Amino acid sequence: MITHTALMRSFVAATCIAILGLALSGTPAVFAQTAPTLTAHDAWLRQPTGDRKAAGVFAIVENNDGTKRAIVSASADIADKAELHEMKMMGAMMRMSPVTQIEVPAHGKVELKPGGLHVMLFGLKKMPMAGDTVTLTFTFDDGSTASTMASVRQNEGRKMNDSTMPTK
């Protein structure tokens, strides 16, 4: 004969199994998907001119978290090396120089753009042509990464003196 205690134990066990089954089924109410904290988008690079083995890359990097982050490195599938750079006026000349990191404010974004902060690719393994896409990956100070596809745009002239572009 089944006792009241045994019946209650069976009911509780069946209820627990049912709840566990719902939880493991990935029901949206149980497991809500969260967006990545750091994202990169709208990336593009200039098609290099002549036989240059370097190219500037630009993108928007967003931080949806409450903690500021910093880009500490970048890489691209077509380059031997990528460096974080900035352009700034030094006297009457615009100069490009490497930086160790690029800050991404909490709940904010940073725009990597011509004439400002950007990524320089060196040692291009192949010449990127207008219409091509390049995989670009940013690494942040917390070890996380964000990848995006960068489209190659034809060089439509520069606002800076072309002689300031490296030829590495």
CSV table of C-alpha atoms in Angstrom, one decimal, residues 46-52 54-56 87 93-96 120 155-168:
chain,number,residue,atom,x,y,z
A,46,ARG,CA,41.5,52.2,-47.3
A,47,GLN,CA,42.7,50.3,-50.3
A,48,PRO,CA,46.5,50.9,-50.2
A,49,THR,CA,48.0,52.8,-53.1
A,50,GLY,CA,50.9,51.6,-55.2
A,51,ASP,CA,53.0,48.9,-53.6
A,52,ARG,CA,52.4,50.0,-50.0
A,54,ALA,CA,50.3,49.2,-44.9
A,55,ALA,CA,46.7,50.3,-44.5
A,56,GLY,CA,44.6,52.2,-42.1
A,87,MET,CA,47.0,61.3,-35.6
A,93,MET,CA,52.2,69.0,-39.0
A,94,MET,CA,49.8,66.2,-38.6
A,95,ARG,CA,51.7,63.2,-37.2
A,96,MET,CA,50.8,59.6,-36.7
A,120,MET,CA,47.4,50.4,-38.9
A,155,ASN,CA,41.2,55.5,-51.8
A,156,GLU,CA,39.3,58.7,-52.6
A,157,GLY,CA,42.1,61.0,-51.7
A,158,ARG,CA,43.4,62.0,-48.3
A,159,LYS,CA,43.1,65.1,-46.1
A,160,MET,CA,46.7,64.5,-45.0
A,161,ASN,CA,49.9,64.6,-46.9
A,162,ASP,CA,50.4,61.1,-48.6
A,163,SER,CA,54.1,61.2,-47.6
A,164,THR,CA,53.1,60.8,-44.0
A,165,MET,CA,51.7,57.3,-44.6
A,166,PRO,CA,54.2,54.5,-43.8
A,167,THR,CA,55.5,52.1,-46.4
A,168,LYS,CA,56.4,49.2,-44.1
